[in-house]
Amino acid sequence: MDRLKRIVAVVGHYGSGKTNLAVNLAVDLKAAGKQVVLVDLDIVNPYFRSADFAEQMHARGIETILPVYARSNLDIPALTAELDGAIDTGKTLVIDVGGDDAGAAALGRYSHAIREAGGCDLLCVVNQYRYLTRTPEQADEILEQIQAASRMQVTGVVNNSNLAYETSAEDVLATIPFAQQVADRYRVPLVFTTVRRDLFQAAKQADVHREFYPVDIYVKKIWEE
């Protein structure tokens, strides 16, 4: 966490767990004393977006920047001008980017401003248990598309391989070689492997040399609400 830049953008394949990671990062950075803004830049997928957690974030003292029509009856892909101003502040920004290259194109709109502000950590989230990212080659193809659309280079890979509530510590540990291969192909670090908080100690004891990041599950299926 301490090694992350002031601006962190979270990208990846649809359903890889980007939003849940972004929310966890925002909560933990706020707990560490940062002035945090959670930015929902997903203007493609109306489901599982950071905008759904705006009230929870505000209760924790975390600011939010949302798409213009988020949480309304309109599903129109429209960006907000608020992000332009927020980039130039000293606040810590966690940007939840839409899936694949279609979502990353919205980030490309702000790429110049982000570079002028000192750059960002562009974290690519991979989940080996998701369709189309089950091999390093598949993940590589999507990552290339994301970089082209965002006009930015990935700075690190996050292994978020899980099977939701059915996940065991062994399931997570088994995917680390896959995530490491993805990171190695781009010569960037495997920043950490996420693990559900109740599995954190078991994972850490099994591999003391790996960096694990405990997460709470904020993003739930509709029938789990």
mmCIF file of C-alpha atoms in Angstrom:
data_model
loop_
_atom_site.group_PDB
_atom_site.id
_atom_site.type_symbol
_atom_site.label_atom_id
_atom_site.label_comp_id
_atom_site.label_asym_id
_atom_site.label_seq_id
_atom_site.Cartn_x
_atom_site.Cartn_y
_atom_site.Cartn_z
ATOM 1 C CA MET A 1 0.000 0.000 0.000
ATOM 2 C CA ASP A 2 2.777 2.436 0.915
ATOM 3 C CA ARG A 3 4.458 1.835 -2.438
ATOM 4 C CA LEU A 4 1.453 2.902 -4.500
ATOM 5 C CA LYS A 5 1.428 6.257 -6.253
ATOM 6 C CA ARG A 6 -1.061 8.981 -5.373
ATOM 7 C CA ILE A 7 -3.225 7.978 -8.338
ATOM 8 C CA VAL A 8 -4.134 4.311 -8.744
ATOM 9 C CA ALA A 9 -6.165 3.075 -11.710
ATOM 10 C CA VAL A 10 -7.594 -0.455 -11.620
ATOM 11 C CA VAL A 11 -8.136 -2.189 -14.966
ATOM 12 C CA GLY A 12 -8.796 -5.709 -16.175
ATOM 13 C CA HIS A 13 -11.180 -8.133 -17.834
ATOM 14 C CA TYR A 14 -14.917 -7.967 -17.209
ATOM 15 C CA GLY A 15 -15.723 -9.767 -13.958
ATOM 16 C CA SER A 16 -12.111 -9.920 -12.791
ATOM 17 C CA GLY A 17 -12.967 -8.170 -9.527
ATOM 18 C CA LYS A 18 -11.771 -4.648 -10.340
ATOM 19 C CA THR A 19 -14.532 -2.870 -8.488
ATOM 20 C CA ASN A 20 -14.217 -4.915 -5.314
ATOM 21 C CA LEU A 21 -10.461 -4.269 -5.286
ATOM 22 C CA ALA A 22 -10.932 -0.533 -5.907
ATOM 23 C CA VAL A 23 -13.376 -0.242 -3.010
ATOM 24 C CA ASN A 24 -11.043 -2.146 -0.682
ATOM 25 C CA LEU A 25 -8.099 0.037 -1.688
ATOM 26 C CA ALA A 26 -10.105 3.206 -1.070
ATOM 27 C CA VAL A 27 -11.196 2.011 2.386
ATOM 28 C CA ASP A 28 -7.694 0.937 3.408
ATOM 29 C CA LEU A 29 -5.995 4.080 2.080
ATOM 30 C CA LYS A 30 -8.501 6.184 4.024
ATOM 31 C CA ALA A 31 -7.768 4.141 7.163
ATOM 32 C CA ALA A 32 -4.080 4.891 6.589
ATOM 33 C CA GLY A 33 -4.800 8.601 6.855
ATOM 34 C CA LYS A 34 -5.073 9.538 3.190
ATOM 35 C CA GLN A 35 -7.626 11.957 1.764
ATOM 36 C CA VAL A 36 -9.231 9.545 -0.695
ATOM 37 C CA VAL A 37 -11.449 9.964 -3.739
ATOM 38 C CA LEU A 38 -12.992 6.845 -5.289
ATOM 39 C CA VAL A 39 -13.630 7.446 -8.992
ATOM 40 C CA ASP A 40 -16.145 5.340 -10.898
ATOM 41 C CA LEU A 41 -14.943 5.513 -14.487
ATOM 42 C CA ASP A 42 -16.977 2.532 -15.651
ATOM 43 C CA ILE A 43 -19.244 4.025 -18.286
ATOM 44 C CA VAL A 44 -19.741 0.714 -20.094
ATOM 45 C CA ASN A 45 -21.177 -1.799 -17.628
ATOM 46 C CA PRO A 46 -24.199 -0.663 -15.551
ATOM 47 C CA TYR A 47 -23.697 -3.529 -13.084
ATOM 48 C CA PHE A 48 -21.163 -3.926 -10.258
ATOM 49 C CA ARG A 49 -19.861 -0.365 -10.401
ATOM 50 C CA SER A 50 -18.309 1.742 -7.652
ATOM 51 C CA ALA A 51 -21.231 4.150 -7.811
ATOM 52 C CA ASP A 52 -23.282 1.522 -5.978
ATOM 53 C CA PHE A 53 -21.147 2.078 -2.878
ATOM 54 C CA ALA A 54 -21.230 5.883 -2.808
ATOM 55 C CA GLU A 55 -23.223 6.064 0.423
ATOM 56 C CA GLN A 56 -20.921 3.595 2.177
ATOM 57 C CA MET A 57 -17.900 5.547 1.012
ATOM 58 C CA HIS A 58 -19.288 8.882 2.163
ATOM 59 C CA ALA A 59 -20.025 7.380 5.586
ATOM 60 C CA ARG A 60 -16.311 6.543 5.823
ATOM 61 C CA GLY A 61 -15.236 10.005 4.752
ATOM 62 C CA ILE A 62 -14.283 8.932 1.235
ATOM 63 C CA GLU A 63 -15.265 11.250 -1.603
ATOM 64 C CA THR A 64 -16.680 9.835 -4.820
ATOM 65 C CA ILE A 65 -16.740 10.944 -8.423
ATOM 66 C CA LEU A 66 -19.414 9.199 -10.459
ATOM 67 C CA PRO A 67 -20.493 9.074 -14.121
ATOM 68 C CA VAL A 68 -23.051 11.754 -14.870
ATOM 69 C CA TYR A 69 -25.971 9.329 -15.136
ATOM 70 C CA ALA A 70 -24.834 6.695 -12.622
ATOM 71 C CA ARG A 71 -27.616 5.247 -10.457
ATOM 72 C CA SER A 72 -30.314 6.831 -12.606
ATOM 73 C CA ASN A 73 -32.832 5.330 -15.014
ATOM 74 C CA LEU A 74 -30.606 6.409 -17.896
ATOM 75 C CA ASP A 75 -27.748 4.212 -19.030
ATOM 76 C CA ILE A 76 -25.810 6.755 -21.074
ATOM 77 C CA PRO A 77 -21.994 6.593 -21.234
ATOM 78 C CA ALA A 78 -21.116 10.113 -20.050
ATOM 79 C CA LEU A 79 -17.945 11.273 -18.309
ATOM 80 C CA THR A 80 -17.785 13.895 -15.616
ATOM 81 C CA ALA A 81 -15.545 16.967 -15.600
ATOM 82 C CA GLU A 82 -14.907 16.526 -11.860
ATOM 83 C CA LEU A 83 -12.038 14.138 -12.474
ATOM 84 C CA ASP A 84 -10.072 16.788 -14.358
ATOM 85 C CA GLY A 85 -10.019 18.938 -11.243
ATOM 86 C CA ALA A 86 -9.370 16.082 -8.835
ATOM 87 C CA ILE A 87 -6.248 14.968 -10.723
ATOM 88 C CA ASP A 88 -4.571 18.285 -9.928
ATOM 89 C CA THR A 89 -5.211 18.084 -6.183
ATOM 90 C CA GLY A 90 -3.056 16.367 -3.602
ATOM 91 C CA LYS A 91 -5.782 13.837 -2.877
ATOM 92 C CA THR A 92 -5.327 10.111 -3.334
ATOM 93 C CA LEU A 93 -7.379 8.867 -6.281
ATOM 94 C CA VAL A 94 -8.531 5.274 -6.762
ATOM 95 C CA ILE A 95 -10.007 4.943 -10.250
ATOM 96 C CA ASP A 96 -12.282 1.993 -11.028
ATOM 97 C CA VAL A 97 -12.009 1.572 -14.806
ATOM 98 C CA GLY A 98 -14.481 -0.332 -16.965
ATOM 99 C CA GLY A 99 -13.632 -3.786 -18.295
ATOM 100 C CA ASP A 100 -11.364 -4.575 -21.246
ATOM 101 C CA ASP A 101 -10.350 -2.019 -23.871
ATOM 102 C CA ALA A 102 -13.872 -0.571 -24.126
ATOM 103 C CA GLY A 103 -13.725 0.542 -20.505
ATOM 104 C CA ALA A 104 -10.071 1.560 -20.652
ATOM 105 C CA ALA A 105 -10.825 4.006 -23.465
ATOM 106 C CA ALA A 106 -12.454 6.295 -20.881
ATOM 107 C CA LEU A 107 -9.192 6.350 -18.915
ATOM 108 C CA GLY A 108 -7.371 7.347 -22.093
ATOM 109 C CA ARG A 109 -9.339 10.584 -22.038
ATOM 110 C CA TYR A 110 -7.408 11.552 -18.874
ATOM 111 C CA SER A 111 -4.034 9.987 -19.693
ATOM 112 C CA HIS A 112 -2.272 13.261 -20.482
ATOM 113 C CA ALA A 113 -3.512 14.983 -17.313
ATOM 114 C CA ILE A 114 -2.467 11.971 -15.230
ATOM 115 C CA ARG A 115 1.038 11.993 -16.728
ATOM 116 C CA GLU A 116 1.306 15.734 -16.086
ATOM 117 C CA ALA A 117 0.362 15.090 -12.439
ATOM 118 C CA GLY A 118 3.178 12.593 -11.974
ATOM 119 C CA GLY A 119 1.668 9.464 -13.458
ATOM 120 C CA CYS A 120 -0.202 6.667 -11.808
ATOM 121 C CA ASP A 121 -0.036 3.030 -10.891
ATOM 122 C CA LEU A 122 -2.023 1.156 -13.526
ATOM 123 C CA LEU A 123 -2.881 -2.138 -11.861
ATOM 124 C CA CYS A 124 -4.157 -4.917 -14.110
ATOM 125 C CA VAL A 125 -6.381 -7.361 -12.225
ATOM 126 C CA VAL A 126 -6.320 -10.971 -13.416
ATOM 127 C CA ASN A 127 -8.562 -13.837 -12.374
ATOM 128 C CA GLN A 128 -7.556 -17.215 -13.748
ATOM 129 C CA TYR A 129 -10.972 -18.634 -12.966
ATOM 130 C CA ARG A 130 -12.699 -16.185 -15.302
ATOM 131 C CA TYR A 131 -13.569 -16.984 -18.906
ATOM 132 C CA LEU A 132 -11.023 -15.643 -21.437
ATOM 133 C CA THR A 133 -8.237 -15.151 -18.858
ATOM 134 C CA ARG A 134 -7.437 -18.753 -17.964
ATOM 135 C CA THR A 135 -3.989 -18.758 -19.571
ATOM 136 C CA PRO A 136 -1.184 -16.175 -19.520
ATOM 137 C CA GLU A 137 -1.596 -15.791 -23.280
ATOM 138 C CA GLN A 138 -5.285 -14.919 -22.957
ATOM 139 C CA ALA A 139 -4.599 -12.444 -20.158
ATOM 140 C CA ASP A 140 -1.771 -10.999 -22.237
ATOM 141 C CA GLU A 141 -4.068 -10.299 -25.173
ATOM 142 C CA ILE A 142 -6.570 -8.414 -23.029
ATOM 143 C CA LEU A 143 -3.796 -6.502 -21.272
ATOM 144 C CA GLU A 144 -2.397 -5.346 -24.627
ATOM 145 C CA GLN A 145 -5.808 -4.056 -25.644
ATOM 146 C CA ILE A 146 -6.198 -2.208 -22.336
ATOM 147 C CA GLN A 147 -2.814 -0.517 -22.682
ATOM 148 C CA ALA A 148 -3.589 0.627 -26.228
ATOM 149 C CA ALA A 149 -7.007 2.003 -25.298
ATOM 150 C CA SER A 150 -5.862 3.744 -22.107
ATOM 151 C CA ARG A 151 -2.685 5.135 -23.723
ATOM 152 C CA MET A 152 -0.867 4.079 -20.565
ATOM 153 C CA GLN A 153 1.457 1.280 -19.515
ATOM 154 C CA VAL A 154 0.534 -1.270 -16.886
ATOM 155 C CA THR A 155 2.820 -0.895 -13.856
ATOM 156 C CA GLY A 156 1.792 -4.003 -11.948
ATOM 157 C CA VAL A 157 -0.383 -7.115 -11.935
ATOM 158 C CA VAL A 158 -2.809 -8.037 -9.157
ATOM 159 C CA ASN A 159 -3.819 -11.668 -8.821
ATOM 160 C CA ASN A 160 -7.498 -11.703 -7.889
ATOM 161 C CA SER A 161 -8.172 -15.332 -8.828
ATOM 162 C CA ASN A 162 -11.087 -16.589 -6.789
ATOM 163 C CA LEU A 163 -14.288 -18.600 -6.878
ATOM 164 C CA ALA A 164 -16.296 -16.178 -4.733
ATOM 165 C CA TYR A 165 -17.535 -17.740 -1.510
ATOM 166 C CA GLU A 166 -16.461 -21.224 -2.633
ATOM 167 C CA THR A 167 -12.805 -20.144 -2.661
ATOM 168 C CA SER A 168 -10.287 -21.924 -0.446
ATOM 169 C CA ALA A 169 -6.762 -20.788 0.347
ATOM 170 C CA GLU A 170 -5.516 -23.615 -1.878
ATOM 171 C CA ASP A 171 -7.557 -22.249 -4.815
ATOM 172 C CA VAL A 172 -5.801 -18.898 -4.473
ATOM 173 C CA LEU A 173 -2.316 -20.349 -4.014
ATOM 174 C CA ALA A 174 -2.707 -22.537 -7.118
ATOM 175 C CA THR A 175 -3.076 -19.471 -9.353
ATOM 176 C CA ILE A 176 0.044 -17.591 -8.266
ATOM 177 C CA PRO A 177 2.292 -19.144 -10.975
ATOM 178 C CA PHE A 178 -0.227 -18.022 -13.612
ATOM 179 C CA ALA A 179 -0.274 -14.447 -12.307
ATOM 180 C CA GLN A 180 3.505 -14.369 -12.012
ATOM 181 C CA GLN A 181 3.827 -15.444 -15.647
ATOM 182 C CA VAL A 182 1.517 -12.614 -16.719
ATOM 183 C CA ALA A 183 3.607 -10.118 -14.748
ATOM 184 C CA ASP A 184 6.874 -11.509 -16.089
ATOM 185 C CA ARG A 185 5.710 -11.168 -19.682
ATOM 186 C CA TYR A 186 5.416 -7.411 -19.104
ATOM 187 C CA ARG A 187 8.401 -7.112 -16.807
ATOM 188 C CA VAL A 188 6.258 -5.601 -14.082
ATOM 189 C CA PRO A 189 5.828 -6.829 -10.508
ATOM 190 C CA LEU A 190 3.111 -9.095 -9.226
ATOM 191 C CA VAL A 191 2.068 -6.453 -6.713
ATOM 192 C CA PHE A 192 0.036 -8.780 -4.527
ATOM 193 C CA THR A 193 -2.455 -11.619 -4.505
ATOM 194 C CA THR A 194 -5.828 -10.789 -3.024
ATOM 195 C CA VAL A 195 -7.377 -13.221 -0.601
ATOM 196 C CA ARG A 196 -10.667 -13.109 1.246
ATOM 197 C CA ARG A 197 -9.985 -11.779 4.726
ATOM 198 C CA ASP A 198 -10.975 -14.984 6.521
ATOM 199 C CA LEU A 199 -8.462 -16.919 4.378
ATOM 200 C CA PHE A 200 -5.581 -14.483 4.790
ATOM 201 C CA GLN A 201 -3.741 -16.229 7.627
ATOM 202 C CA ALA A 202 -3.963 -19.637 5.948
ATOM 203 C CA ALA A 203 -2.585 -18.252 2.681
ATOM 204 C CA LYS A 204 0.192 -16.335 4.413
ATOM 205 C CA GLN A 205 1.289 -19.352 6.427
ATOM 206 C CA ALA A 206 1.360 -21.490 3.283
ATOM 207 C CA ASP A 207 3.591 -19.035 1.379
ATOM 208 C CA VAL A 208 5.374 -16.582 3.669
ATOM 209 C CA HIS A 209 7.373 -15.067 0.799
ATOM 210 C CA ARG A 210 4.370 -13.853 -1.179
ATOM 211 C CA GLU A 211 2.556 -10.554 -0.765
ATOM 212 C CA PHE A 212 -1.105 -11.147 0.084
ATOM 213 C CA TYR A 213 -3.752 -8.458 0.398
ATOM 214 C CA PRO A 214 -6.819 -9.277 2.537
ATOM 215 C CA VAL A 215 -10.089 -8.049 1.056
ATOM 216 C CA ASP A 216 -13.680 -7.826 2.152
ATOM 217 C CA ILE A 217 -16.388 -8.692 -0.350
ATOM 218 C CA TYR A 218 -18.367 -5.547 -1.123
ATOM 219 C CA VAL A 219 -19.534 -6.490 -4.618
ATOM 220 C CA LYS A 220 -22.199 -9.163 -4.399
ATOM 221 C CA LYS A 221 -24.539 -10.819 -6.843
ATOM 222 C CA ILE A 222 -28.074 -9.432 -6.851
ATOM 223 C CA TRP A 223 -29.425 -12.587 -5.197
ATOM 224 C CA GLU A 224 -26.864 -12.221 -2.386
ATOM 225 C CA GLU A 225 -28.018 -8.741 -1.403
#
